[in-house]
Short mmCIF file of C-alpha atoms and ligand atoms in Angstrom, two decimals:
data_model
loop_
_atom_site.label_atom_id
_atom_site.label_comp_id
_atom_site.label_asym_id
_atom_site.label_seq_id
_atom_site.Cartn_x
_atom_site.Cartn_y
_atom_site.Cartn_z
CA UNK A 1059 31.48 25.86 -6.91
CA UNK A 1060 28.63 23.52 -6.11
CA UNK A 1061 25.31 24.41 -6.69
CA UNK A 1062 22.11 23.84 -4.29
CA UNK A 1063 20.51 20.98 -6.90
CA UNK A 1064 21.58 18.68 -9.48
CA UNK A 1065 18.76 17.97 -11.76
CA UNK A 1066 18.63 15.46 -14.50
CA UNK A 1067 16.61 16.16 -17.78
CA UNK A 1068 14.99 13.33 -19.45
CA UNK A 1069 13.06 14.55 -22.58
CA UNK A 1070 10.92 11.19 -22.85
CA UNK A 1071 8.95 10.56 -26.17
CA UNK A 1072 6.60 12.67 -28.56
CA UNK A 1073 5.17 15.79 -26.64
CA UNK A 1074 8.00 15.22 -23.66
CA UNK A 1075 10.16 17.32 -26.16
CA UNK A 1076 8.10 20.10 -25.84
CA UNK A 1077 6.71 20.33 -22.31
CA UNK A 1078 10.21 19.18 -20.55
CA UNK A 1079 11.86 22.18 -22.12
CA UNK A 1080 8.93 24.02 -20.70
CA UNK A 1081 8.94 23.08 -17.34
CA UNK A 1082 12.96 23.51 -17.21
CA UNK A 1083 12.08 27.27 -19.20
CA UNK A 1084 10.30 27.78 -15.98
CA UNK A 1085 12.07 26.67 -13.30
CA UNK A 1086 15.04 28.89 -14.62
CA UNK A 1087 13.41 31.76 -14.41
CA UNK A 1088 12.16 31.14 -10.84
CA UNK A 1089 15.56 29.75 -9.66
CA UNK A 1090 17.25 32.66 -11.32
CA UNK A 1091 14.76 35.26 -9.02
CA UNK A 1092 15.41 33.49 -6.02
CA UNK A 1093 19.55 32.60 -6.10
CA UNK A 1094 18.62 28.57 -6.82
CA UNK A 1095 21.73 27.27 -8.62
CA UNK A 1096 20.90 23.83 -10.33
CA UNK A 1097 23.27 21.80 -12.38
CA UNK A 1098 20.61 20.99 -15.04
CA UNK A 1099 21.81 17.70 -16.65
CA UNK A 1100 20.04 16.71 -19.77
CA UNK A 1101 20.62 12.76 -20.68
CA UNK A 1102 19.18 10.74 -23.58
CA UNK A 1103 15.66 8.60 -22.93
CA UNK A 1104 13.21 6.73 -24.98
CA UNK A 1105 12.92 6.52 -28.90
CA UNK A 1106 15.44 9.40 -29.50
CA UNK A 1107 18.19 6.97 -27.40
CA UNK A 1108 17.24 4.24 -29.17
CA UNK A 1109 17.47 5.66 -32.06
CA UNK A 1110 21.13 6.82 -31.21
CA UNK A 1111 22.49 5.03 -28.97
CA UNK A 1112 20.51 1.36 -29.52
CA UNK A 1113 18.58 1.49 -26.16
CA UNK A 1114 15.65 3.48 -24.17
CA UNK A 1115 17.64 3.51 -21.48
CA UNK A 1116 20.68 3.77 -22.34
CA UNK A 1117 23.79 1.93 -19.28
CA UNK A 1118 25.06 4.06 -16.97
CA UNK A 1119 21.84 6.14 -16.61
CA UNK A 1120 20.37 4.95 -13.32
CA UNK A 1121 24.21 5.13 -12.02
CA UNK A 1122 24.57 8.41 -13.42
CA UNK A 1123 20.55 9.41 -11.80
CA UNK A 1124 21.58 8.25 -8.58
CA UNK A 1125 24.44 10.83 -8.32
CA UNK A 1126 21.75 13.46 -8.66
CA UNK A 1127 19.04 15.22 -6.30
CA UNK A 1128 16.20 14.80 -8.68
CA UNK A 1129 15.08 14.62 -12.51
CA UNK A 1130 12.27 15.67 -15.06
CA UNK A 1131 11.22 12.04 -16.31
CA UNK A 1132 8.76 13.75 -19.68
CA UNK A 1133 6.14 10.86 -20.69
CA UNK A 1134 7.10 8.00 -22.06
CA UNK A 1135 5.45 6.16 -25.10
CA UNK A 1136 6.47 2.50 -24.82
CA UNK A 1137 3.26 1.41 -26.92
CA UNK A 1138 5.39 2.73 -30.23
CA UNK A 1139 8.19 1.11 -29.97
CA UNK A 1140 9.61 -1.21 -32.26
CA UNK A 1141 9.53 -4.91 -30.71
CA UNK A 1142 13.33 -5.43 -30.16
CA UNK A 1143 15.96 -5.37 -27.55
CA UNK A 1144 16.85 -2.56 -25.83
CA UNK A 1145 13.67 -1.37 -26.37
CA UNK A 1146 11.82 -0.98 -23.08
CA UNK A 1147 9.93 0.82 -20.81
CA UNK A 1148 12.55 3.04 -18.81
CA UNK A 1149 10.07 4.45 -16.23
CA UNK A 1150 8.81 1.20 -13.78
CA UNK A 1151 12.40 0.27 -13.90
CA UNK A 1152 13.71 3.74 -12.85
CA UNK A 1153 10.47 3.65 -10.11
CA UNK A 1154 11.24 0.77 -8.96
CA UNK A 1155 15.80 1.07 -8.95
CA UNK A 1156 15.13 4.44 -6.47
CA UNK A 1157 12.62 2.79 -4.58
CA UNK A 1158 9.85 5.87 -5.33
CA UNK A 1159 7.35 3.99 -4.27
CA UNK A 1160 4.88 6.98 -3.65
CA UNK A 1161 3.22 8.77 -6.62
CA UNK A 1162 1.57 11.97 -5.34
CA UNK A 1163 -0.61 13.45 -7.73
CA UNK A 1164 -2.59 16.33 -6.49
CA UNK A 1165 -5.85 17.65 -8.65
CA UNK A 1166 -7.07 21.42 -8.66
CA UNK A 1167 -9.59 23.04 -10.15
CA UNK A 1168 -9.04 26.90 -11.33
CA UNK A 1169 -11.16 28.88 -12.41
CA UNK A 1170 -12.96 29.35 -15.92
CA UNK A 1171 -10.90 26.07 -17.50
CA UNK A 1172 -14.16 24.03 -17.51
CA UNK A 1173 -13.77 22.04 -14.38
CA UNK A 1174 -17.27 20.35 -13.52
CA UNK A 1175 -16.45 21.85 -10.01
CA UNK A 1176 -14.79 24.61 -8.87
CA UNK A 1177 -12.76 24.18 -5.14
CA UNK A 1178 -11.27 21.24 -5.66
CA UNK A 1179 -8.31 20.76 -3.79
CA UNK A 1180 -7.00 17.21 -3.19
CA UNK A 1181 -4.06 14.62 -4.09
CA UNK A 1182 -3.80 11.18 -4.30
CA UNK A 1183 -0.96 8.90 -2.95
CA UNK A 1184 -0.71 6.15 -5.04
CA UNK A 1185 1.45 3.11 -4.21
CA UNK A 1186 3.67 3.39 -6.99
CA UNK A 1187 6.19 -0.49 -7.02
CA UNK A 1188 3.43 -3.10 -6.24
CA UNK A 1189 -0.11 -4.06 -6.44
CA UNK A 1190 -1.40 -4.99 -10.17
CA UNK A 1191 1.04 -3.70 -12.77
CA UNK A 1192 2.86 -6.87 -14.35
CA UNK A 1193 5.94 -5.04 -15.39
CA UNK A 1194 6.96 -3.93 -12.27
CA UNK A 1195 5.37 -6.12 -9.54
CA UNK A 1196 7.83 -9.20 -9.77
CA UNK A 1197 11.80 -9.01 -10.24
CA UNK A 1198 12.10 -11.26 -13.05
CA UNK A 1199 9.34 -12.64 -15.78
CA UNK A 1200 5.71 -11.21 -15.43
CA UNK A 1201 2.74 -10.90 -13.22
CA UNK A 1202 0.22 -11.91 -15.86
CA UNK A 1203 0.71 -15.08 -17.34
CA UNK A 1204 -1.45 -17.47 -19.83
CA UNK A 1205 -1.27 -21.43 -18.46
CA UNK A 1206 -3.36 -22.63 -21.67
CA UNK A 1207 -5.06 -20.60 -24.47
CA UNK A 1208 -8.17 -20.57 -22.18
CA UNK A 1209 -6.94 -19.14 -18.77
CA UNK A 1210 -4.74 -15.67 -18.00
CA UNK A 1211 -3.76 -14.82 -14.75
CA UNK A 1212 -3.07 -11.79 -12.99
CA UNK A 1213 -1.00 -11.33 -9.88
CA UNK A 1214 -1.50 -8.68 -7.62
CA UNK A 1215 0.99 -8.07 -5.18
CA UNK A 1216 0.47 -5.87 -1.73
CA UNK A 1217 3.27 -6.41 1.18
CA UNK A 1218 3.14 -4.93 4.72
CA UNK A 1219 6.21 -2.90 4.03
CA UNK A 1220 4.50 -1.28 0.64
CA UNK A 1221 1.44 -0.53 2.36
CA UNK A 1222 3.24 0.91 5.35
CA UNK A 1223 5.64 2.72 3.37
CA UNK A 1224 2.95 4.58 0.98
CA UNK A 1225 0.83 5.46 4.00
CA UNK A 1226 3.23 6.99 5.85
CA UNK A 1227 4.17 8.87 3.41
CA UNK A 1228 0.33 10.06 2.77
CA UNK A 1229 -0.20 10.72 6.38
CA UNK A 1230 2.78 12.95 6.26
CA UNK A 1231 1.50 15.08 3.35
CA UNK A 1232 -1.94 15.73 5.19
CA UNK A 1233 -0.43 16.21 8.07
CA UNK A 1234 0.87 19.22 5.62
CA UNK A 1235 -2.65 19.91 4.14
CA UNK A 1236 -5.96 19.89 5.70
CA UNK A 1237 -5.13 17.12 7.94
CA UNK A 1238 -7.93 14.43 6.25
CA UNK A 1239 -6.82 11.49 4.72
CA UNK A 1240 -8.98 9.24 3.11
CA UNK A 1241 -8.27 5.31 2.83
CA UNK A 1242 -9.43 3.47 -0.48
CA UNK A 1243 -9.48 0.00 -0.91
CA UNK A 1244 -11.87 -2.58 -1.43
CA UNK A 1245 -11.33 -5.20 1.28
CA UNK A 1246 -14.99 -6.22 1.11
CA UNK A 1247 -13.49 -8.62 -1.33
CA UNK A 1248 -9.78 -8.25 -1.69
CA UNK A 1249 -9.81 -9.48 2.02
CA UNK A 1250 -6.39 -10.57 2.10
CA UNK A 1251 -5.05 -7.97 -0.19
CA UNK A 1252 -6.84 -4.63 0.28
CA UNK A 1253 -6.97 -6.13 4.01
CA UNK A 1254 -3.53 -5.87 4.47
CA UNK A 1255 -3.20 -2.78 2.97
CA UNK A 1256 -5.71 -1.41 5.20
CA UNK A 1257 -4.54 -3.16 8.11
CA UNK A 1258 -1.15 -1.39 7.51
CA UNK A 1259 -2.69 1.96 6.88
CA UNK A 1260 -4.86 1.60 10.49
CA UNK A 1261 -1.55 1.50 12.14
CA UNK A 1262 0.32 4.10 10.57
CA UNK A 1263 -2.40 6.28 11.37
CA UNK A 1264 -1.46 5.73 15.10
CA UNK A 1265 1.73 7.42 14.46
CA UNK A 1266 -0.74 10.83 13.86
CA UNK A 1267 -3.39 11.00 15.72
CA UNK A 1268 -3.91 14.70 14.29
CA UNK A 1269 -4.94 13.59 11.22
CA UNK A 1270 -9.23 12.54 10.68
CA UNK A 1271 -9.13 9.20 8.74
CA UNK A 1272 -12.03 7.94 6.66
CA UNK A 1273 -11.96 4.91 4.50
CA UNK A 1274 -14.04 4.92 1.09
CA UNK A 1275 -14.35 1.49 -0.97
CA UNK A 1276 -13.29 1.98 -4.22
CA UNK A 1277 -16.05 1.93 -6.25
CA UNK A 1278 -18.11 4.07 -4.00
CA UNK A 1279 -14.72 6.57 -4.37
CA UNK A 1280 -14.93 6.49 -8.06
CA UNK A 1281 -18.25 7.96 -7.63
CA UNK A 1282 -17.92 10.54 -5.10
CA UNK A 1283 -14.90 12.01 -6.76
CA UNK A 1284 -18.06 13.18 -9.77
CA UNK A 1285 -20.38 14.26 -7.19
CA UNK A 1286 -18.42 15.72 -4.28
CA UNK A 1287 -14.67 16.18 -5.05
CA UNK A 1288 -14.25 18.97 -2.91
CA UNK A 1289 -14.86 16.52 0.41
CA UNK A 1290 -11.42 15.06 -0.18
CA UNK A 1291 -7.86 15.85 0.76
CA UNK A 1292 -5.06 13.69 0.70
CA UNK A 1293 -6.36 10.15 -0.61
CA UNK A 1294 -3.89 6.90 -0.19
CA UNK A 1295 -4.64 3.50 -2.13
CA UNK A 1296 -3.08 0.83 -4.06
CA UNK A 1297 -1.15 1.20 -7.45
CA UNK A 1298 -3.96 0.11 -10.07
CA UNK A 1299 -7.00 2.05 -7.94
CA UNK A 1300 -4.95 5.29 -7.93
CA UNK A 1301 -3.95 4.77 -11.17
CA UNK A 1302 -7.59 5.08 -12.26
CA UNK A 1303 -8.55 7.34 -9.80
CA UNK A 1304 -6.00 9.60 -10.79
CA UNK A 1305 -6.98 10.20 -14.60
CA UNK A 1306 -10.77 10.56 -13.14
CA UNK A 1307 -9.95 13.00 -11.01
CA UNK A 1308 -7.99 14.99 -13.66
CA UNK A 1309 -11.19 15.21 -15.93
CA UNK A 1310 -13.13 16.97 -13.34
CA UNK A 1311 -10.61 19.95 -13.88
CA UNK A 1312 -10.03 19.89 -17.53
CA UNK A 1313 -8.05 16.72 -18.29
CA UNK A 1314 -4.57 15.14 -18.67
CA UNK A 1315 -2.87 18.10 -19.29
CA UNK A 1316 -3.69 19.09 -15.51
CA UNK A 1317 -2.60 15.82 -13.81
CA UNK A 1318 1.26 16.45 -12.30
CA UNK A 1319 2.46 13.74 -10.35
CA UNK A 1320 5.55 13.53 -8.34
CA UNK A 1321 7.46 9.65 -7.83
CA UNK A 1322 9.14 10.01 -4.28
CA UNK A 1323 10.77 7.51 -1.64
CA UNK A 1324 12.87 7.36 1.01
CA UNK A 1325 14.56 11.05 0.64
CA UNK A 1326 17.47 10.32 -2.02
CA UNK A 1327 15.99 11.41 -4.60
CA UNK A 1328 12.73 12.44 -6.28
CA UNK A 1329 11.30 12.14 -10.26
CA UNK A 1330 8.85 14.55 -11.39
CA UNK A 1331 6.85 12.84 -13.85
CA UNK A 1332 3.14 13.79 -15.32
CA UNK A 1333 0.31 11.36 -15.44
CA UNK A 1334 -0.32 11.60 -18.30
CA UNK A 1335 1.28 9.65 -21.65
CA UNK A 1336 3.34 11.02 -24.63
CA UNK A 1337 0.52 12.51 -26.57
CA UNK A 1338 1.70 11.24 -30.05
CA UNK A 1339 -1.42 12.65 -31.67
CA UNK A 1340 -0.88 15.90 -30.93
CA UNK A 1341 3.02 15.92 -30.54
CA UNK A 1342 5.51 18.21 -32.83
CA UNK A 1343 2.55 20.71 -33.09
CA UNK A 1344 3.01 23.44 -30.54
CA UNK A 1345 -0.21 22.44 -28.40
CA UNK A 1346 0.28 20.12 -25.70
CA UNK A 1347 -0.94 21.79 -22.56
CA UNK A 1348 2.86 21.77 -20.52
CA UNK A 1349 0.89 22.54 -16.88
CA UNK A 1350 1.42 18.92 -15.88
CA UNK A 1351 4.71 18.87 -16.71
CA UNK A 1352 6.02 22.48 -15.20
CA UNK A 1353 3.72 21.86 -11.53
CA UNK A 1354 5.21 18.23 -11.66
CA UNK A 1355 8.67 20.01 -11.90
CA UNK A 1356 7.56 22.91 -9.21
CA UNK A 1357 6.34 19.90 -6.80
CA UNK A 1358 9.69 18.45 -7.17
CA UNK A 1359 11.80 21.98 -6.47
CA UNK A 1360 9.49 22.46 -3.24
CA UNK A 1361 10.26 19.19 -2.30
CA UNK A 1362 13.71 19.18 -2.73
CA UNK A 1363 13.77 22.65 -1.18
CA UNK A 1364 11.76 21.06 2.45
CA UNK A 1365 14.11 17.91 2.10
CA UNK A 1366 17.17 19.52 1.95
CA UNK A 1367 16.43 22.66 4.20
CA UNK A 1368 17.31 25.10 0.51
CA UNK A 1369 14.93 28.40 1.03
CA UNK A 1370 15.54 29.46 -2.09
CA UNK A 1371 14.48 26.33 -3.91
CA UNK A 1372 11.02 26.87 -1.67
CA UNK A 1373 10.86 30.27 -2.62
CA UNK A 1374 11.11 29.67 -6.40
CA UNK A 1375 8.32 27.23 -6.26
CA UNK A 1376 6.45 29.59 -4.63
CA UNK A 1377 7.08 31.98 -7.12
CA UNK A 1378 6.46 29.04 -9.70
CA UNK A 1379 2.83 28.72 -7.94
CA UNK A 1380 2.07 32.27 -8.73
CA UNK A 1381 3.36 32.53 -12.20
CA UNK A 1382 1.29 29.45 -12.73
CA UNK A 1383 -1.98 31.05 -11.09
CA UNK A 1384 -1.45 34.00 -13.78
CA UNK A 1385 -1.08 32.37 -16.94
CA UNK A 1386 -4.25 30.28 -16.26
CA UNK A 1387 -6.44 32.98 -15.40
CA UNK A 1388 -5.68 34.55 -19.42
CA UNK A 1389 -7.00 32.48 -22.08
CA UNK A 1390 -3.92 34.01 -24.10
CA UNK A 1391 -1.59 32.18 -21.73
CA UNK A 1392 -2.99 28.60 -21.41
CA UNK A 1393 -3.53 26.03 -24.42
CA UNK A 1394 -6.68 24.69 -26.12
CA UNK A 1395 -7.65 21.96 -24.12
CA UNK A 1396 -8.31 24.51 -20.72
CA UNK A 1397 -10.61 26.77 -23.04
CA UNK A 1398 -7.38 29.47 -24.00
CA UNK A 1399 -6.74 30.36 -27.67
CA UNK A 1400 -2.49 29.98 -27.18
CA UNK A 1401 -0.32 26.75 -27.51
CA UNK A 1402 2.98 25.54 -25.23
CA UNK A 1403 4.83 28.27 -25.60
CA UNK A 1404 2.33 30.79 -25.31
CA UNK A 1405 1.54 29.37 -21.74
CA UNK A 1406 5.38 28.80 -21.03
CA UNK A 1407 5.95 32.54 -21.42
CA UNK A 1408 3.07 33.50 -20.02
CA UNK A 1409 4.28 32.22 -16.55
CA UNK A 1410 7.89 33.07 -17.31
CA UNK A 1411 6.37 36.88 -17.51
CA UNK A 1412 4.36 36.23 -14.27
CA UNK A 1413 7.44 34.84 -12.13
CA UNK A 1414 10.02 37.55 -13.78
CA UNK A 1415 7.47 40.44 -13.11
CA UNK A 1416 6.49 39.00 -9.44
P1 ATP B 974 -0.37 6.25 -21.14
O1 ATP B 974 -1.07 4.93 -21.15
O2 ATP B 974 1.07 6.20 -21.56
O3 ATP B 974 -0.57 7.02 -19.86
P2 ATP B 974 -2.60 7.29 -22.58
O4 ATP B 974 -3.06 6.15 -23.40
O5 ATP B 974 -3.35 7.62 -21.32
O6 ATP B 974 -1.05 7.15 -22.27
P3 ATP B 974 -2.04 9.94 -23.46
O7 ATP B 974 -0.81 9.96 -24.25
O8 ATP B 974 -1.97 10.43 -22.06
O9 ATP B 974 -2.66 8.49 -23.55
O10 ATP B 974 -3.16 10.75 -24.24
C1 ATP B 974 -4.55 10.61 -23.99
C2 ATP B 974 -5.25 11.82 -24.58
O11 ATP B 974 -4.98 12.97 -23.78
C3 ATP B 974 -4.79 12.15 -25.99
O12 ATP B 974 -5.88 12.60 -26.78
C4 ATP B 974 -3.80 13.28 -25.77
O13 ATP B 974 -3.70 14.18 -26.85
C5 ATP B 974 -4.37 13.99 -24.54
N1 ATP B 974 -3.29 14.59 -23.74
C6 ATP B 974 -2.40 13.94 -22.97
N2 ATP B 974 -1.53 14.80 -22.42
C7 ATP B 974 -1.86 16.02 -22.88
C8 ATP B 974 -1.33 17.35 -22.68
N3 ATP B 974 -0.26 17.58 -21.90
N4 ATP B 974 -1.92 18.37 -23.32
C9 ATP B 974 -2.99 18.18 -24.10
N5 ATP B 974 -3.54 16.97 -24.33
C10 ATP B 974 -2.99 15.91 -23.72
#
């Protein structure tokens, strides 16, 4: 019989082997409350595939992805790999083949797990196929390039379509939320660039004319996120700013091990992926804080739950959300780096316990 979901499971590198199994741990347990069948799919990635099977990514995986509704994508770290064929970075290529070009990573504080503010509520849209990053902003070759020993260049690349594409897709989320969405740029002296983006952005916000639109320059945003996060609600802005912006915001709430992020597009199909990278320094040692990893998972079950009209898959990340809530609050229940006393799988069975007793 078919089930509601087909989700793929992609491990990635050093601490992905312990915090995918943790977000998957948890989604069972919710899905299995609520009547969510998923086809869980696990498939090779990263150093352990290249290891085996001669490649990060090994063929027939994006084929094989696209047949799916959505996938864990654990973090990724590219930096260790040996210099050789078939060794590359899997994730701006997988970005980039399902057209995900919006990465929504939302930030919340909770309480007692040393957040330099408490109420802070807000995610970032982040243009996710474009704008700075030289591996993923041209088809072939690279964005940065060296003419003579003395010069470098670095292309940035913002299109109408990009621009339109990501805000739309902001407006839509705070349409969902508080209904603020704040515009960051810097076309004081990115004129062309940040000025098309922005020019974009001003017309998509036509389209909802319920939603109160501010625009902060960038700088001035990297500031304001320290002093008053709690102003801000859904934020929208280019690939390299909310890359940045991103990691800043998840040290106001206790660091990378609270920064989810989910890669979406134009409905086909959506990767839950944390922000943060593979954590080889602490990896194989039981500690890695697995929140961003299981609320990247839960964003992608309520997702795929709204997208595809399945209640249960709704109600199982709501049940997620709770569990979640309850392990946080015990300092038995949540890892080091949030000021608790337990490691991964403390945490992971703390919210299993929450969702099973809810
Ligand atoms: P990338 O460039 O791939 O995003 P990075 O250079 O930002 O990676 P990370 O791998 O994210 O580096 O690690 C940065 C620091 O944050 C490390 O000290 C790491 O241990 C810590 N860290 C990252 N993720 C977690 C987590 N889930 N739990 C606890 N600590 C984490």
């Amino acid at each position: 019989m078919q089930k509601h979901l087909v989700v793929g499971i992609l491990n990635g590198d050093d601490i992905g082997h312990e915090i995918v199994p943790a977000a998957v741990e948890v989604t069972r347990a919710a899905a299995a409350r609520t009547g969510l069948e998923i086809d869980w799919r696990p498939m090779p990635i990263g150093r352990k595939a290249l290891d085996e099977l001669g490649t990060t990514l090994p063929a027939g995986t994006l084929e094989t992805l696209s047949t799916m509704d959505g996938f864990i994508l654990g973090p990724i770290g590219h930096q260790a790999y040996p210099k050789q064929p078939g060794a590359i970075n899997p994730h701006p290529i997988m970005r980039k083949h399902f057209n995900l070009f919006a990465n929504v990573r939302p930030t919340r504080s909770f309480p007692g797990l040393g957040a330099v503010h408490e109420g802070i509520d807000l995610v970032i849209v982040r243009e996710n196929n474009e704008g700075f990053q030289p591996d993923r902003n041209v088809v072939a070759g690279s964005g940065e390039f060296r003419p003579t020993e003395e010069v470098t260049i670095s292309v940035r690349v913002i299109t109408r379509t990009g621009s339109s594409r990501v805000a739309r897709a902001a407006f839509e989320i705070a349409q969902q939320r508080r209904k603020r969405l704040t515009l960051v740029h810097k076309n004081t002296v990115f004129k062309l660039g940040c000025g098309m983006f922005v020019e974009e952005c001003r017309k998509v916000a036509e389209e909802f004319p319920d939603v109160t639109v501010d625009e902060v320059i960038v700088d001035t945003m990297a500031m304001r996120l320290i002093r008053d996060p709690q102003s801000f609600d859904t934020v929208v802005t280019t690939n390299m700013f909310g890359d940045i912006l991103t990691d800043e915001a998840a040290g106001l709430v206790g660091g990378l091990g609270m920064a989810p992020g989910l890669c979406i597009g134009d409905g086909a199909l959506a990767m839950a992926q944390a922000t943060h990278g593979s954590a080889p320094d602490i990896a194989g040692q039981g500690i890695a804080n697995p929140f961003a990893m299981i609320e990247s998972a839960r964003m992608m079950i309520e997702w795929l739950g709204h997208n595809r009209g399945i209640a249960p898959a709704v109600e199982a990340a709501r049940l997620m959300k709770g569990g979640i809530e309850k392990a946080l609050a015990d300092p038995a229940t949540r890892t080091r780096d949030i000021r608790g006393t337990g490691g991964t799988n403390d945490m992971t069975r703390g919210i299993v316990a929450a969702i099973e007793a809810a």
